[in-house]
């Protein structure tokens, strides 16, 4: 018979000090070897546009000119229009297009016109099925 008392075995311990040392060495290595790039500005190439003078007397038979002023008033082919919804603006565009297939929509918006007023014209053109939309701009020729 063995009447010896069992010794209580101590629970195993994990020594964290060497593990912390290894992690600090890895952290220092990453900090030293990492290159930090500044993304303060994006490098982009802007599209170029010619500043050639366009003859304004050319007849544009398949276009609809829409003007938006700073107050949000609209004209279609120099005729002032009032509309209550995008659908009524769509109907006015279709009336101005008459039977012309897929006309060009030329939007001339004032620089101080709201973004929403231009988007409204674009949405009405989309609802009417016209997908050829362009904008007029003014160039500053410093000659």
JSON list of C-alpha atoms in Angstrom, two decimals:
[
{"chain": "A", "resi": 1, "resn": "UNK", "atom": "CA", "xyz": [0.00, 0.00, 0.00]},
{"chain": "A", "resi": 2, "resn": "UNK", "atom": "CA", "xyz": [1.04, 3.35, -0.88]},
{"chain": "A", "resi": 3, "resn": "UNK", "atom": "CA", "xyz": [-0.13, 5.91, 1.66]},
{"chain": "A", "resi": 4, "resn": "UNK", "atom": "CA", "xyz": [1.84, 8.80, 0.36]},
{"chain": "A", "resi": 5, "resn": "UNK", "atom": "CA", "xyz": [0.13, 12.04, -0.11]},
{"chain": "A", "resi": 6, "resn": "UNK", "atom": "CA", "xyz": [-0.02, 13.30, -3.56]},
{"chain": "A", "resi": 7, "resn": "UNK", "atom": "CA", "xyz": [1.76, 16.50, -4.24]},
{"chain": "A", "resi": 8, "resn": "UNK", "atom": "CA", "xyz": [-0.43, 19.16, -5.69]},
{"chain": "A", "resi": 9, "resn": "UNK", "atom": "CA", "xyz": [0.99, 19.97, -9.05]},
{"chain": "A", "resi": 10, "resn": "UNK", "atom": "CA", "xyz": [1.27, 23.63, -9.81]},
{"chain": "A", "resi": 11, "resn": "UNK", "atom": "CA", "xyz": [-0.63, 24.93, -12.76]},
{"chain": "A", "resi": 12, "resn": "UNK", "atom": "CA", "xyz": [1.56, 25.66, -15.76]},
{"chain": "A", "resi": 13, "resn": "UNK", "atom": "CA", "xyz": [2.33, 29.33, -16.31]},
{"chain": "A", "resi": 14, "resn": "UNK", "atom": "CA", "xyz": [3.06, 31.11, -19.50]},
{"chain": "A", "resi": 15, "resn": "UNK", "atom": "CA", "xyz": [5.84, 33.60, -19.21]},
{"chain": "A", "resi": 16, "resn": "UNK", "atom": "CA", "xyz": [4.62, 36.69, -21.09]},
{"chain": "A", "resi": 17, "resn": "UNK", "atom": "CA", "xyz": [7.80, 38.76, -20.89]},
{"chain": "A", "resi": 18, "resn": "UNK", "atom": "CA", "xyz": [9.62, 37.02, -23.79]},
{"chain": "A", "resi": 19, "resn": "UNK", "atom": "CA", "xyz": [6.48, 37.17, -25.91]},
{"chain": "A", "resi": 20, "resn": "UNK", "atom": "CA", "xyz": [6.15, 40.92, -25.28]},
{"chain": "A", "resi": 21, "resn": "UNK", "atom": "CA", "xyz": [9.81, 41.37, -26.18]},
{"chain": "A", "resi": 22, "resn": "UNK", "atom": "CA", "xyz": [9.31, 39.56, -29.49]},
{"chain": "A", "resi": 23, "resn": "UNK", "atom": "CA", "xyz": [6.22, 41.62, -30.31]},
{"chain": "A", "resi": 24, "resn": "UNK", "atom": "CA", "xyz": [8.07, 44.87, -29.57]},
{"chain": "A", "resi": 25, "resn": "UNK", "atom": "CA", "xyz": [10.93, 43.83, -31.87]},
{"chain": "A", "resi": 26, "resn": "UNK", "atom": "CA", "xyz": [8.42, 43.05, -34.65]},
{"chain": "A", "resi": 27, "resn": "UNK", "atom": "CA", "xyz": [6.66, 46.37, -34.08]},
{"chain": "A", "resi": 28, "resn": "UNK", "atom": "CA", "xyz": [9.95, 48.31, -34.25]},
{"chain": "A", "resi": 29, "resn": "UNK", "atom": "CA", "xyz": [10.87, 46.42, -37.43]},
{"chain": "A", "resi": 30, "resn": "UNK", "atom": "CA", "xyz": [7.56, 47.35, -39.07]},
{"chain": "A", "resi": 31, "resn": "UNK", "atom": "CA", "xyz": [7.81, 50.99, -38.06]},
{"chain": "A", "resi": 32, "resn": "UNK", "atom": "CA", "xyz": [11.35, 51.30, -39.41]},
{"chain": "A", "resi": 33, "resn": "UNK", "atom": "CA", "xyz": [10.72, 49.50, -42.71]},
{"chain": "A", "resi": 34, "resn": "UNK", "atom": "CA", "xyz": [7.30, 50.94, -43.58]},
{"chain": "A", "resi": 35, "resn": "UNK", "atom": "CA", "xyz": [7.21, 53.90, -45.93]},
{"chain": "A", "resi": 36, "resn": "UNK", "atom": "CA", "xyz": [4.54, 56.44, -45.22]},
{"chain": "A", "resi": 37, "resn": "UNK", "atom": "CA", "xyz": [3.09, 58.05, -48.31]},
{"chain": "A", "resi": 38, "resn": "UNK", "atom": "CA", "xyz": [1.14, 61.24, -48.15]},
{"chain": "A", "resi": 39, "resn": "UNK", "atom": "CA", "xyz": [-2.06, 61.23, -50.14]},
{"chain": "A", "resi": 40, "resn": "UNK", "atom": "CA", "xyz": [-2.73, 64.92, -49.73]},
{"chain": "A", "resi": 41, "resn": "UNK", "atom": "CA", "xyz": [-3.59, 65.36, -53.37]},
{"chain": "A", "resi": 42, "resn": "UNK", "atom": "CA", "xyz": [-4.60, 63.11, -56.20]},
{"chain": "A", "resi": 43, "resn": "UNK", "atom": "CA", "xyz": [-2.67, 63.18, -59.42]},
{"chain": "A", "resi": 44, "resn": "UNK", "atom": "CA", "xyz": [-5.18, 63.20, -62.26]},
{"chain": "A", "resi": 45, "resn": "UNK", "atom": "CA", "xyz": [-5.04, 64.11, -65.90]},
{"chain": "A", "resi": 46, "resn": "UNK", "atom": "CA", "xyz": [-7.85, 66.40, -66.87]},
{"chain": "A", "resi": 47, "resn": "UNK", "atom": "CA", "xyz": [-9.37, 66.14, -70.34]},
{"chain": "A", "resi": 48, "resn": "UNK", "atom": "CA", "xyz": [-8.42, 68.82, -72.81]},
{"chain": "A", "resi": 49, "resn": "UNK", "atom": "CA", "xyz": [-10.93, 70.96, -74.69]},
{"chain": "A", "resi": 50, "resn": "UNK", "atom": "CA", "xyz": [-10.21, 73.11, -77.68]},
{"chain": "A", "resi": 51, "resn": "UNK", "atom": "CA", "xyz": [-10.96, 76.79, -77.43]},
{"chain": "A", "resi": 52, "resn": "UNK", "atom": "CA", "xyz": [-11.85, 77.16, -81.09]},
{"chain": "A", "resi": 53, "resn": "UNK", "atom": "CA", "xyz": [-14.59, 79.62, -81.87]},
{"chain": "A", "resi": 54, "resn": "UNK", "atom": "CA", "xyz": [-17.75, 77.90, -83.04]},
{"chain": "A", "resi": 55, "resn": "UNK", "atom": "CA", "xyz": [-19.87, 79.62, -85.64]},
{"chain": "A", "resi": 56, "resn": "UNK", "atom": "CA", "xyz": [-23.06, 80.42, -83.78]},
{"chain": "A", "resi": 57, "resn": "UNK", "atom": "CA", "xyz": [-24.98, 80.98, -87.00]},
{"chain": "A", "resi": 58, "resn": "UNK", "atom": "CA", "xyz": [-24.89, 77.30, -87.94]},
{"chain": "A", "resi": 59, "resn": "UNK", "atom": "CA", "xyz": [-28.38, 75.91, -88.13]},
{"chain": "A", "resi": 60, "resn": "UNK", "atom": "CA", "xyz": [-28.90, 73.09, -85.62]},
{"chain": "A", "resi": 61, "resn": "UNK", "atom": "CA", "xyz": [-32.03, 71.34, -86.85]},
{"chain": "A", "resi": 62, "resn": "UNK", "atom": "CA", "xyz": [-31.89, 68.40, -84.44]},
{"chain": "A", "resi": 63, "resn": "UNK", "atom": "CA", "xyz": [-31.23, 70.22, -81.18]},
{"chain": "A", "resi": 64, "resn": "UNK", "atom": "CA", "xyz": [-33.26, 71.58, -78.31]},
{"chain": "A", "resi": 65, "resn": "UNK", "atom": "CA", "xyz": [-31.75, 74.52, -76.41]},
{"chain": "A", "resi": 66, "resn": "UNK", "atom": "CA", "xyz": [-32.66, 74.65, -72.73]},
{"chain": "A", "resi": 67, "resn": "UNK", "atom": "CA", "xyz": [-31.63, 77.67, -70.68]},
{"chain": "A", "resi": 68, "resn": "UNK", "atom": "CA", "xyz": [-31.60, 77.75, -66.88]},
{"chain": "A", "resi": 69, "resn": "UNK", "atom": "CA", "xyz": [-30.99, 81.10, -65.20]},
{"chain": "A", "resi": 70, "resn": "UNK", "atom": "CA", "xyz": [-29.72, 81.78, -61.68]},
{"chain": "A", "resi": 71, "resn": "UNK", "atom": "CA", "xyz": [-33.26, 81.97, -60.29]},
{"chain": "A", "resi": 72, "resn": "UNK", "atom": "CA", "xyz": [-34.18, 78.53, -61.65]},
{"chain": "A", "resi": 73, "resn": "UNK", "atom": "CA", "xyz": [-36.36, 79.74, -64.54]},
{"chain": "A", "resi": 74, "resn": "UNK", "atom": "CA", "xyz": [-36.32, 77.60, -67.67]},
{"chain": "A", "resi": 75, "resn": "UNK", "atom": "CA", "xyz": [-36.67, 78.29, -71.39]},
{"chain": "A", "resi": 76, "resn": "UNK", "atom": "CA", "xyz": [-36.90, 75.76, -74.19]},
{"chain": "A", "resi": 77, "resn": "UNK", "atom": "CA", "xyz": [-35.77, 77.15, -77.55]},
{"chain": "A", "resi": 78, "resn": "UNK", "atom": "CA", "xyz": [-36.07, 80.69, -76.08]},
{"chain": "A", "resi": 79, "resn": "UNK", "atom": "CA", "xyz": [-39.69, 80.12, -75.00]},
{"chain": "A", "resi": 80, "resn": "UNK", "atom": "CA", "xyz": [-40.17, 80.49, -71.22]},
{"chain": "A", "resi": 81, "resn": "UNK", "atom": "CA", "xyz": [-41.85, 77.53, -69.60]},
{"chain": "A", "resi": 82, "resn": "UNK", "atom": "CA", "xyz": [-43.38, 76.82, -66.24]},
{"chain": "A", "resi": 83, "resn": "UNK", "atom": "CA", "xyz": [-43.80, 73.27, -65.06]},
{"chain": "A", "resi": 84, "resn": "UNK", "atom": "CA", "xyz": [-45.11, 71.61, -61.95]},
{"chain": "A", "resi": 85, "resn": "UNK", "atom": "CA", "xyz": [-43.34, 68.25, -62.21]},
{"chain": "A", "resi": 86, "resn": "UNK", "atom": "CA", "xyz": [-40.58, 66.51, -64.08]},
{"chain": "A", "resi": 87, "resn": "UNK", "atom": "CA", "xyz": [-43.24, 64.80, -66.18]},
{"chain": "A", "resi": 88, "resn": "UNK", "atom": "CA", "xyz": [-44.59, 68.15, -67.40]},
{"chain": "A", "resi": 89, "resn": "UNK", "atom": "CA", "xyz": [-41.02, 69.24, -68.28]},
{"chain": "A", "resi": 90, "resn": "UNK", "atom": "CA", "xyz": [-40.64, 65.94, -70.14]},
{"chain": "A", "resi": 91, "resn": "UNK", "atom": "CA", "xyz": [-43.84, 66.69, -72.07]},
{"chain": "A", "resi": 92, "resn": "UNK", "atom": "CA", "xyz": [-42.53, 70.17, -72.93]},
{"chain": "A", "resi": 93, "resn": "UNK", "atom": "CA", "xyz": [-39.30, 68.60, -74.24]},
{"chain": "A", "resi": 94, "resn": "UNK", "atom": "CA", "xyz": [-41.25, 66.12, -76.33]},
{"chain": "A", "resi": 95, "resn": "UNK", "atom": "CA", "xyz": [-43.41, 68.94, -77.71]},
{"chain": "A", "resi": 96, "resn": "UNK", "atom": "CA", "xyz": [-40.28, 70.94, -78.62]},
{"chain": "A", "resi": 97, "resn": "UNK", "atom": "CA", "xyz": [-38.73, 67.89, -80.30]},
{"chain": "A", "resi": 98, "resn": "UNK", "atom": "CA", "xyz": [-41.86, 67.34, -82.41]},
{"chain": "A", "resi": 99, "resn": "UNK", "atom": "CA", "xyz": [-41.16, 64.36, -84.68]},
{"chain": "A", "resi": 100, "resn": "UNK", "atom": "CA", "xyz": [-37.37, 64.62, -84.63]},
{"chain": "A", "resi": 101, "resn": "UNK", "atom": "CA", "xyz": [-35.74, 61.33, -83.60]},
{"chain": "A", "resi": 102, "resn": "UNK", "atom": "CA", "xyz": [-33.29, 61.52, -80.68]},
{"chain": "A", "resi": 103, "resn": "UNK", "atom": "CA", "xyz": [-32.51, 65.26, -80.63]},
{"chain": "A", "resi": 104, "resn": "UNK", "atom": "CA", "xyz": [-29.49, 66.83, -78.97]},
{"chain": "A", "resi": 105, "resn": "UNK", "atom": "CA", "xyz": [-30.34, 68.50, -75.67]},
{"chain": "A", "resi": 106, "resn": "UNK", "atom": "CA", "xyz": [-28.13, 71.56, -75.16]},
{"chain": "A", "resi": 107, "resn": "UNK", "atom": "CA", "xyz": [-28.24, 72.83, -71.58]},
{"chain": "A", "resi": 108, "resn": "UNK", "atom": "CA", "xyz": [-27.09, 76.40, -70.98]},
{"chain": "A", "resi": 109, "resn": "UNK", "atom": "CA", "xyz": [-27.10, 76.94, -67.26]},
{"chain": "A", "resi": 110, "resn": "UNK", "atom": "CA", "xyz": [-26.08, 80.07, -65.42]},
{"chain": "A", "resi": 111, "resn": "UNK", "atom": "CA", "xyz": [-23.00, 79.67, -63.25]},
{"chain": "A", "resi": 112, "resn": "UNK", "atom": "CA", "xyz": [-25.12, 80.47, -60.21]},
{"chain": "A", "resi": 113, "resn": "UNK", "atom": "CA", "xyz": [-27.96, 78.11, -61.13]},
{"chain": "A", "resi": 114, "resn": "UNK", "atom": "CA", "xyz": [-28.53, 75.35, -58.62]},
{"chain": "A", "resi": 115, "resn": "UNK", "atom": "CA", "xyz": [-27.26, 71.90, -59.29]},
{"chain": "A", "resi": 116, "resn": "UNK", "atom": "CA", "xyz": [-30.79, 70.56, -58.81]},
{"chain": "A", "resi": 117, "resn": "UNK", "atom": "CA", "xyz": [-32.18, 72.68, -61.64]},
{"chain": "A", "resi": 118, "resn": "UNK", "atom": "CA", "xyz": [-29.69, 71.15, -64.10]},
{"chain": "A", "resi": 119, "resn": "UNK", "atom": "CA", "xyz": [-30.35, 67.65, -62.79]},
{"chain": "A", "resi": 120, "resn": "UNK", "atom": "CA", "xyz": [-34.08, 68.24, -63.26]},
{"chain": "A", "resi": 121, "resn": "UNK", "atom": "CA", "xyz": [-33.52, 68.97, -66.96]},
{"chain": "A", "resi": 122, "resn": "UNK", "atom": "CA", "xyz": [-31.33, 65.89, -67.32]},
{"chain": "A", "resi": 123, "resn": "UNK", "atom": "CA", "xyz": [-33.93, 63.71, -65.60]},
{"chain": "A", "resi": 124, "resn": "UNK", "atom": "CA", "xyz": [-36.71, 65.05, -67.82]},
{"chain": "A", "resi": 125, "resn": "UNK", "atom": "CA", "xyz": [-34.58, 64.30, -70.91]},
{"chain": "A", "resi": 126, "resn": "UNK", "atom": "CA", "xyz": [-33.95, 60.78, -69.63]},
{"chain": "A", "resi": 127, "resn": "UNK", "atom": "CA", "xyz": [-37.68, 60.24, -69.08]},
{"chain": "A", "resi": 128, "resn": "UNK", "atom": "CA", "xyz": [-38.35, 61.48, -72.61]},
{"chain": "A", "resi": 129, "resn": "UNK", "atom": "CA", "xyz": [-35.82, 58.99, -73.97]},
{"chain": "A", "resi": 130, "resn": "UNK", "atom": "CA", "xyz": [-33.27, 61.57, -75.10]},
{"chain": "A", "resi": 131, "resn": "UNK", "atom": "CA", "xyz": [-29.76, 60.50, -74.24]},
{"chain": "A", "resi": 132, "resn": "UNK", "atom": "CA", "xyz": [-27.71, 63.03, -76.20]},
{"chain": "A", "resi": 133, "resn": "UNK", "atom": "CA", "xyz": [-27.10, 65.80, -73.69]},
{"chain": "A", "resi": 134, "resn": "UNK", "atom": "CA", "xyz": [-24.41, 68.46, -73.82]},
{"chain": "A", "resi": 135, "resn": "UNK", "atom": "CA", "xyz": [-23.60, 71.60, -71.88]},
{"chain": "A", "resi": 136, "resn": "UNK", "atom": "CA", "xyz": [-22.50, 75.00, -73.07]},
{"chain": "A", "resi": 137, "resn": "UNK", "atom": "CA", "xyz": [-19.56, 76.68, -71.40]},
{"chain": "A", "resi": 138, "resn": "UNK", "atom": "CA", "xyz": [-17.77, 79.94, -71.69]},
{"chain": "A", "resi": 139, "resn": "UNK", "atom": "CA", "xyz": [-14.04, 80.06, -72.22]},
{"chain": "A", "resi": 140, "resn": "UNK", "atom": "CA", "xyz": [-11.80, 82.86, -71.00]},
{"chain": "A", "resi": 141, "resn": "UNK", "atom": "CA", "xyz": [-9.41, 83.69, -73.82]},
{"chain": "A", "resi": 142, "resn": "UNK", "atom": "CA", "xyz": [-6.66, 85.90, -72.43]},
{"chain": "A", "resi": 143, "resn": "UNK", "atom": "CA", "xyz": [-5.23, 87.18, -75.75]}
]
